Coordinates of C-alpha atoms in Angstrom, one line a residue:
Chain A
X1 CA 8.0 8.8 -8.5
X2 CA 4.3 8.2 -8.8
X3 CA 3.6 7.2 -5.3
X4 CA 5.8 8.1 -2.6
X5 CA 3.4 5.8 0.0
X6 CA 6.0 3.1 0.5
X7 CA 8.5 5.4 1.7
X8 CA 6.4 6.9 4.0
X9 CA 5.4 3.6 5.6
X10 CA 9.3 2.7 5.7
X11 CA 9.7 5.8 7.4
X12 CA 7.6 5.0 10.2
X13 CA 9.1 1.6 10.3
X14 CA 12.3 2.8 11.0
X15 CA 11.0 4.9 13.5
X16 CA 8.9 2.5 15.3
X17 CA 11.9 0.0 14.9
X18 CA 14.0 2.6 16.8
X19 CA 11.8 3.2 19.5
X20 CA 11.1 -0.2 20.5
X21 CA 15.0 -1.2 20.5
X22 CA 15.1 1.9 22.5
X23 CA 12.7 0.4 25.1
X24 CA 13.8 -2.9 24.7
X25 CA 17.5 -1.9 25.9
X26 CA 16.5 -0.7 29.1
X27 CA 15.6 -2.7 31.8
X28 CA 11.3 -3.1 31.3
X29 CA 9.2 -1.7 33.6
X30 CA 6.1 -4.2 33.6
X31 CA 4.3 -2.6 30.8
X32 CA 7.1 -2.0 28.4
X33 CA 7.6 -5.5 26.7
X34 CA 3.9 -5.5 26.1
X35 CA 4.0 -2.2 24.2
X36 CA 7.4 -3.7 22.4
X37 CA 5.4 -6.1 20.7
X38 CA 2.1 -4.1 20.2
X39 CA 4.5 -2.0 18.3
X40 CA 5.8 -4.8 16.7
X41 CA 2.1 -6.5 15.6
X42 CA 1.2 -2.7 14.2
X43 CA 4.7 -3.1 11.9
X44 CA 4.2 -5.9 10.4
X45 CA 0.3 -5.2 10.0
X46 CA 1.7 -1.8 8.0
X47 CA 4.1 -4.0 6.0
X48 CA 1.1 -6.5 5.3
X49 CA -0.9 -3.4 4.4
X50 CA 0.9 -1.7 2.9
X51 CA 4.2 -2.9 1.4
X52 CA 2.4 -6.5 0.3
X53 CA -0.9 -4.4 -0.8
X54 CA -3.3 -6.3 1.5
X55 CA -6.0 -2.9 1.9
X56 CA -6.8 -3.5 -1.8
X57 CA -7.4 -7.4 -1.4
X58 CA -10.7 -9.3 -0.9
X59 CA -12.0 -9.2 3.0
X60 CA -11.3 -12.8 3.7
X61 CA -7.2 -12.3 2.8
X62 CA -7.4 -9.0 5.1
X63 CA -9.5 -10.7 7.8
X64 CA -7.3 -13.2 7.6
X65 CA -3.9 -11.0 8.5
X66 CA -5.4 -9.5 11.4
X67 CA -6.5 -12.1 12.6
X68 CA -2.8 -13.8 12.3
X69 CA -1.4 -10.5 14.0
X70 CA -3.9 -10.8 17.2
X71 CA -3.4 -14.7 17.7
X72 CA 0.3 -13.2 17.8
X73 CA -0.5 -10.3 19.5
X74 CA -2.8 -12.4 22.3
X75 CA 0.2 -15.2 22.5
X76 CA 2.9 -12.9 23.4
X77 CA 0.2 -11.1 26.0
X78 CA -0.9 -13.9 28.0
X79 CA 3.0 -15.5 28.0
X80 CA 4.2 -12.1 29.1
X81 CA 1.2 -12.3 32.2
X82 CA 1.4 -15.8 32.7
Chain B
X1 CA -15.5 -16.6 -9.5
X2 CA -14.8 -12.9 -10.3
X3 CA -13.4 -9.8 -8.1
X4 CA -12.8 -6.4 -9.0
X5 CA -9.9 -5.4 -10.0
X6 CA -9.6 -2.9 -6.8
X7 CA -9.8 -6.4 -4.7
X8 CA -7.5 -9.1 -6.5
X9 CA -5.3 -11.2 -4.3
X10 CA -1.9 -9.4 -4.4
X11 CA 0.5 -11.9 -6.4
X12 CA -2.2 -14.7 -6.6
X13 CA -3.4 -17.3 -4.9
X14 CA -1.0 -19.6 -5.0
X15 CA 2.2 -17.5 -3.0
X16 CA -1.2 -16.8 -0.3
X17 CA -1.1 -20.5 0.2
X18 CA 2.8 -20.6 0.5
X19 CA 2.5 -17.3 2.8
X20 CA -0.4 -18.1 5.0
X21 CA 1.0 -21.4 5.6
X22 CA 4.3 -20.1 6.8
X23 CA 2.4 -17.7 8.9
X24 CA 0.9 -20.6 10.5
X25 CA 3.9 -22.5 11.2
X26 CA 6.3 -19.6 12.4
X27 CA 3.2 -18.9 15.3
X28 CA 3.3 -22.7 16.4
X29 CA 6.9 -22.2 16.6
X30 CA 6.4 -18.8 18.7
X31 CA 3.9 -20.4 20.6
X32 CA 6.2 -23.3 21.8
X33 CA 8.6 -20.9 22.8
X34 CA 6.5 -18.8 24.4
X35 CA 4.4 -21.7 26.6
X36 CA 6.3 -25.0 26.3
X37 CA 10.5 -23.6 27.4
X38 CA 10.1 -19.6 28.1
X39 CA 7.0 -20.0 30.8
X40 CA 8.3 -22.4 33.1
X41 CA 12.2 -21.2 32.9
X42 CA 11.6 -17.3 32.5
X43 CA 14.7 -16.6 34.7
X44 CA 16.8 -18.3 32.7
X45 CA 15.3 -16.9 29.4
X46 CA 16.2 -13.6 30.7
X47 CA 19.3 -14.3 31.3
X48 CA 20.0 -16.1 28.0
X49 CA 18.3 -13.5 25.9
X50 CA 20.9 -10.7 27.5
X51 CA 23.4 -12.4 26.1
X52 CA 21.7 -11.6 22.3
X53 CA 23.2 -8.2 20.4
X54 CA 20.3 -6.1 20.5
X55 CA 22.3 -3.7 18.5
X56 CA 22.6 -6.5 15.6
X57 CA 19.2 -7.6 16.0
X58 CA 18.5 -3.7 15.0
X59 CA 20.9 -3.7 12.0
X60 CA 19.1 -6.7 10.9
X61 CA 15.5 -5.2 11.1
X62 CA 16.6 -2.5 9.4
X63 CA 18.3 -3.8 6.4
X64 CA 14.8 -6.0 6.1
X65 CA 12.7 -3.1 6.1
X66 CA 14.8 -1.0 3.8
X67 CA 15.0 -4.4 1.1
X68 CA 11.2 -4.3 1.8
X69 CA 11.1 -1.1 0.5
X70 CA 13.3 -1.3 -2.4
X71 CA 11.2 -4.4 -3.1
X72 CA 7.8 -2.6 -2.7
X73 CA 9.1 0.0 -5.0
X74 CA 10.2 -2.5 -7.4
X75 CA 6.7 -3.4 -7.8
X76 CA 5.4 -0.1 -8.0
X77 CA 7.8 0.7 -10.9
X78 CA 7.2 -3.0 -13.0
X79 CA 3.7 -1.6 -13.0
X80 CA 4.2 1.5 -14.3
X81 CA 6.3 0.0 -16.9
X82 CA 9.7 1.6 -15.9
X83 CA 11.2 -2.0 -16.1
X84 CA 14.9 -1.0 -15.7
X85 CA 14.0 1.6 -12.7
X86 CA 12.4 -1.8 -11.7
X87 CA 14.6 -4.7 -11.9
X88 CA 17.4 -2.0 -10.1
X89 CA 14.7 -1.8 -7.2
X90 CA 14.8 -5.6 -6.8
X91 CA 18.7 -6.1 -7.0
X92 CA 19.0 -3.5 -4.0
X93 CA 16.0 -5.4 -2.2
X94 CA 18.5 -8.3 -2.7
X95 CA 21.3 -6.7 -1.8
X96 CA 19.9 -6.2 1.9
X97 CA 18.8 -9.6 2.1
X98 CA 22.0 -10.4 1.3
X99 CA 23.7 -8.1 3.8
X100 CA 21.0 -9.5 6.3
X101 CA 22.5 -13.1 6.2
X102 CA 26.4 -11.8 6.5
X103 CA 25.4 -9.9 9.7
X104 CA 23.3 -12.9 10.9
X105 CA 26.4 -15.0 10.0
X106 CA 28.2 -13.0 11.7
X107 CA 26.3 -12.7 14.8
X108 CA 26.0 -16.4 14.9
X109 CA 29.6 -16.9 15.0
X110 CA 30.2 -14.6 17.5
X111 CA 27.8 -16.5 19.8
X112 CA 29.2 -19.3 18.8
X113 CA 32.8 -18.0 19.8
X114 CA 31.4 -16.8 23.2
X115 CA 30.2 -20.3 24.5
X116 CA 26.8 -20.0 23.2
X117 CA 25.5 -22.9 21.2
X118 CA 22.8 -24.7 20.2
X119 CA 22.8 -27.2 23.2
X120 CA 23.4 -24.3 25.8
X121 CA 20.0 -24.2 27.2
X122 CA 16.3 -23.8 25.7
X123 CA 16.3 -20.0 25.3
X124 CA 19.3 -20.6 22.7
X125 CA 17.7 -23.6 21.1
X126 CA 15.2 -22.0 20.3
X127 CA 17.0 -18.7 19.0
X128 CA 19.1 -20.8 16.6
X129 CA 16.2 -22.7 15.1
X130 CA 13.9 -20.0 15.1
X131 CA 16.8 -18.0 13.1
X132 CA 17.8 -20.9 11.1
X133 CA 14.0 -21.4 9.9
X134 CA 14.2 -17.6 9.1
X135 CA 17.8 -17.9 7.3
X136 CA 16.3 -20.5 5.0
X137 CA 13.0 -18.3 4.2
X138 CA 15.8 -15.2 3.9
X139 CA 17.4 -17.9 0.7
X140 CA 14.0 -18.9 -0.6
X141 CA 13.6 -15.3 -1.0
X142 CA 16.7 -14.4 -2.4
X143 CA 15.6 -16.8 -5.0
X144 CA 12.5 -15.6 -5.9
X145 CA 13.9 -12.0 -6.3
X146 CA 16.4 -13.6 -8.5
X147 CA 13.6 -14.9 -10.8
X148 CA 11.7 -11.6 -10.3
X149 CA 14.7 -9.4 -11.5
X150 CA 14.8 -11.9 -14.5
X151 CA 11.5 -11.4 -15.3
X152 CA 12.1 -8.0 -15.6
X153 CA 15.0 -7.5 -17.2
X154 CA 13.6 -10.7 -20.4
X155 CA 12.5 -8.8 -23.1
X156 CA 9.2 -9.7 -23.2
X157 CA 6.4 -8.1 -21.5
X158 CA 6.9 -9.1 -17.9
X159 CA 4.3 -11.2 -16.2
X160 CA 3.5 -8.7 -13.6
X161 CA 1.7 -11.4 -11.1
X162 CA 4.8 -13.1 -11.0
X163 CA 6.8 -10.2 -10.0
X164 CA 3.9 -9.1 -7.5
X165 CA 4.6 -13.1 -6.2
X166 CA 7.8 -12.6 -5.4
X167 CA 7.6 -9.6 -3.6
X168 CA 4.9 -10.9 -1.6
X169 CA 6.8 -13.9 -0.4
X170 CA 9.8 -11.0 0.5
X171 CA 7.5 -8.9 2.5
X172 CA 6.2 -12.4 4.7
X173 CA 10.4 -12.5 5.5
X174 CA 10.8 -9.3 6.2
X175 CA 7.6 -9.2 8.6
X176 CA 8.3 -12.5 10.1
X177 CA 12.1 -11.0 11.3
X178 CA 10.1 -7.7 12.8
X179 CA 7.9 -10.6 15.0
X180 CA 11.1 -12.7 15.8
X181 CA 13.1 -9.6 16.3
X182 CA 10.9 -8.8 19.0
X183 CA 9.9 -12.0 21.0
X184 CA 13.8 -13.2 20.9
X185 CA 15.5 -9.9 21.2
X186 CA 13.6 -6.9 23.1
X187 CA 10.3 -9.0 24.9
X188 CA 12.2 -9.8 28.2

């Protein structure tokens, strides 16, 4: 297999995806849902990254992303402190 | 216009405008559940959302992210010419997805079974057409992976930015489910 990439990024995925199920099946301390979905934002920015091959695409489409993950990312924040 | 070829738009432009858009509208619909039901009933959101199958919500992430990459390395092999090795990446992509809707079917039903419907309260409202809008992405997808697989199994040279297309729409699916997963299932 020429590039073994994706399967490292998958691997992390499932990791990430285990830990935050992990975290999000006990009862949350105040901080915890917060990190659930920072973890969540950094997975899909990986499977934008990496599985849809965003890094090698023009600024404004990888501007665009991460800016689409932090409107998400600042959403869930202020509903979780509101 | 011209770009390097280190920079092109992955698939085209065209599945950027499908993708981008749907980005758009999934966050108006997160952000009415978040602010417009979930701020001013949060008790009752928490208790609606225990009633969700974490565990299933996990299966489902995970069969997403494994078709992902079985899609992603689908790709990588239609570009490297191994065009069989490829089109057997895509079928087990699809295969997931495929698995993904009989669990979701099946977790539906279950709620369903247990008392839990769409007019419940606004928690479950919002999980069922949040999933639902998901679900119908899920078939577009299935769709596209169908025509991708063709694509690579013609035998003609495959068009390889219509196979990078479709995997690009399936990644926007996939990553979608990881954001639903965790503002319906695990954000409480």
């Amino acid at each position: 297999m020429p590039n073994k990439s994706p399967i490292y990024v998958w691997a992390f995925l499932a990791f990430a995806t285990l830990a935050s199920w992990g975290i999000g099946a006990r009862d949350p301390l105040h901080a915890l849902p917060l990190l659930v979905v920072m973890i969540a934002v950094i997975k899909c920015r990986l499977v934008i990254r990496y599985f849809m091959d965003v890094r090698h695409a023009p600024a404004w489409l990888r501007y665009s992303c991460d800016a689409w993950l932090l409107l998400n990312l600042a959403m869930a924040t202020s509903a979780y402190w509101a | 216009m011209t770009v390097s070829a280190r920079q092109s738009v992955p698939g085209g432009i065209d599945v950027w405008v499908f993708v981008l858009g749907d980005m758009l509208i999934f966050s108006a619909y997160f952000a009415a559940y978040l602010f417009l039901d979930r701020a001013p009933n949060r008790a009752l959101f928490r208790e609606s959302q225990a009633q969700l199958s974490q565990g299933l919500g996990l299966v489902n992430t995970l069969l997403l992210l494994t078709s992902s990459l079985f899609v992603a390395l689908g790709i990588q092999a239609a570009k490297a010419r191994a065009r069989t090795a490829a089109a057997r990446f895509v079928t087990l992509g699809a295969a997931c997805g495929g698995a993904f809707l009989l669990v979701k079917s099946y977790e539906w039903t279950s709620k369903i079974r247990g008392g839990f419907t769409i007019t419940t309260d606004a928690f479950f409202m919002h999980y069922y057409m949040l999933t639902s809008l998901h679900v119908v992405h899920v078939l577009v997808g299935l769709v596209f992976l169908a025509i991708v697989r063709r694509e690579l199994r013609s035998p003609s040279v495959p068009r390889l930015e219509l196979v990078d297309a479709g995997g690009v729409y399936w990644h926007m699916v996939d990553f979608l489910w990881i954001l639903i997963f965790a503002l319906l299932y695990l954000m409480r």
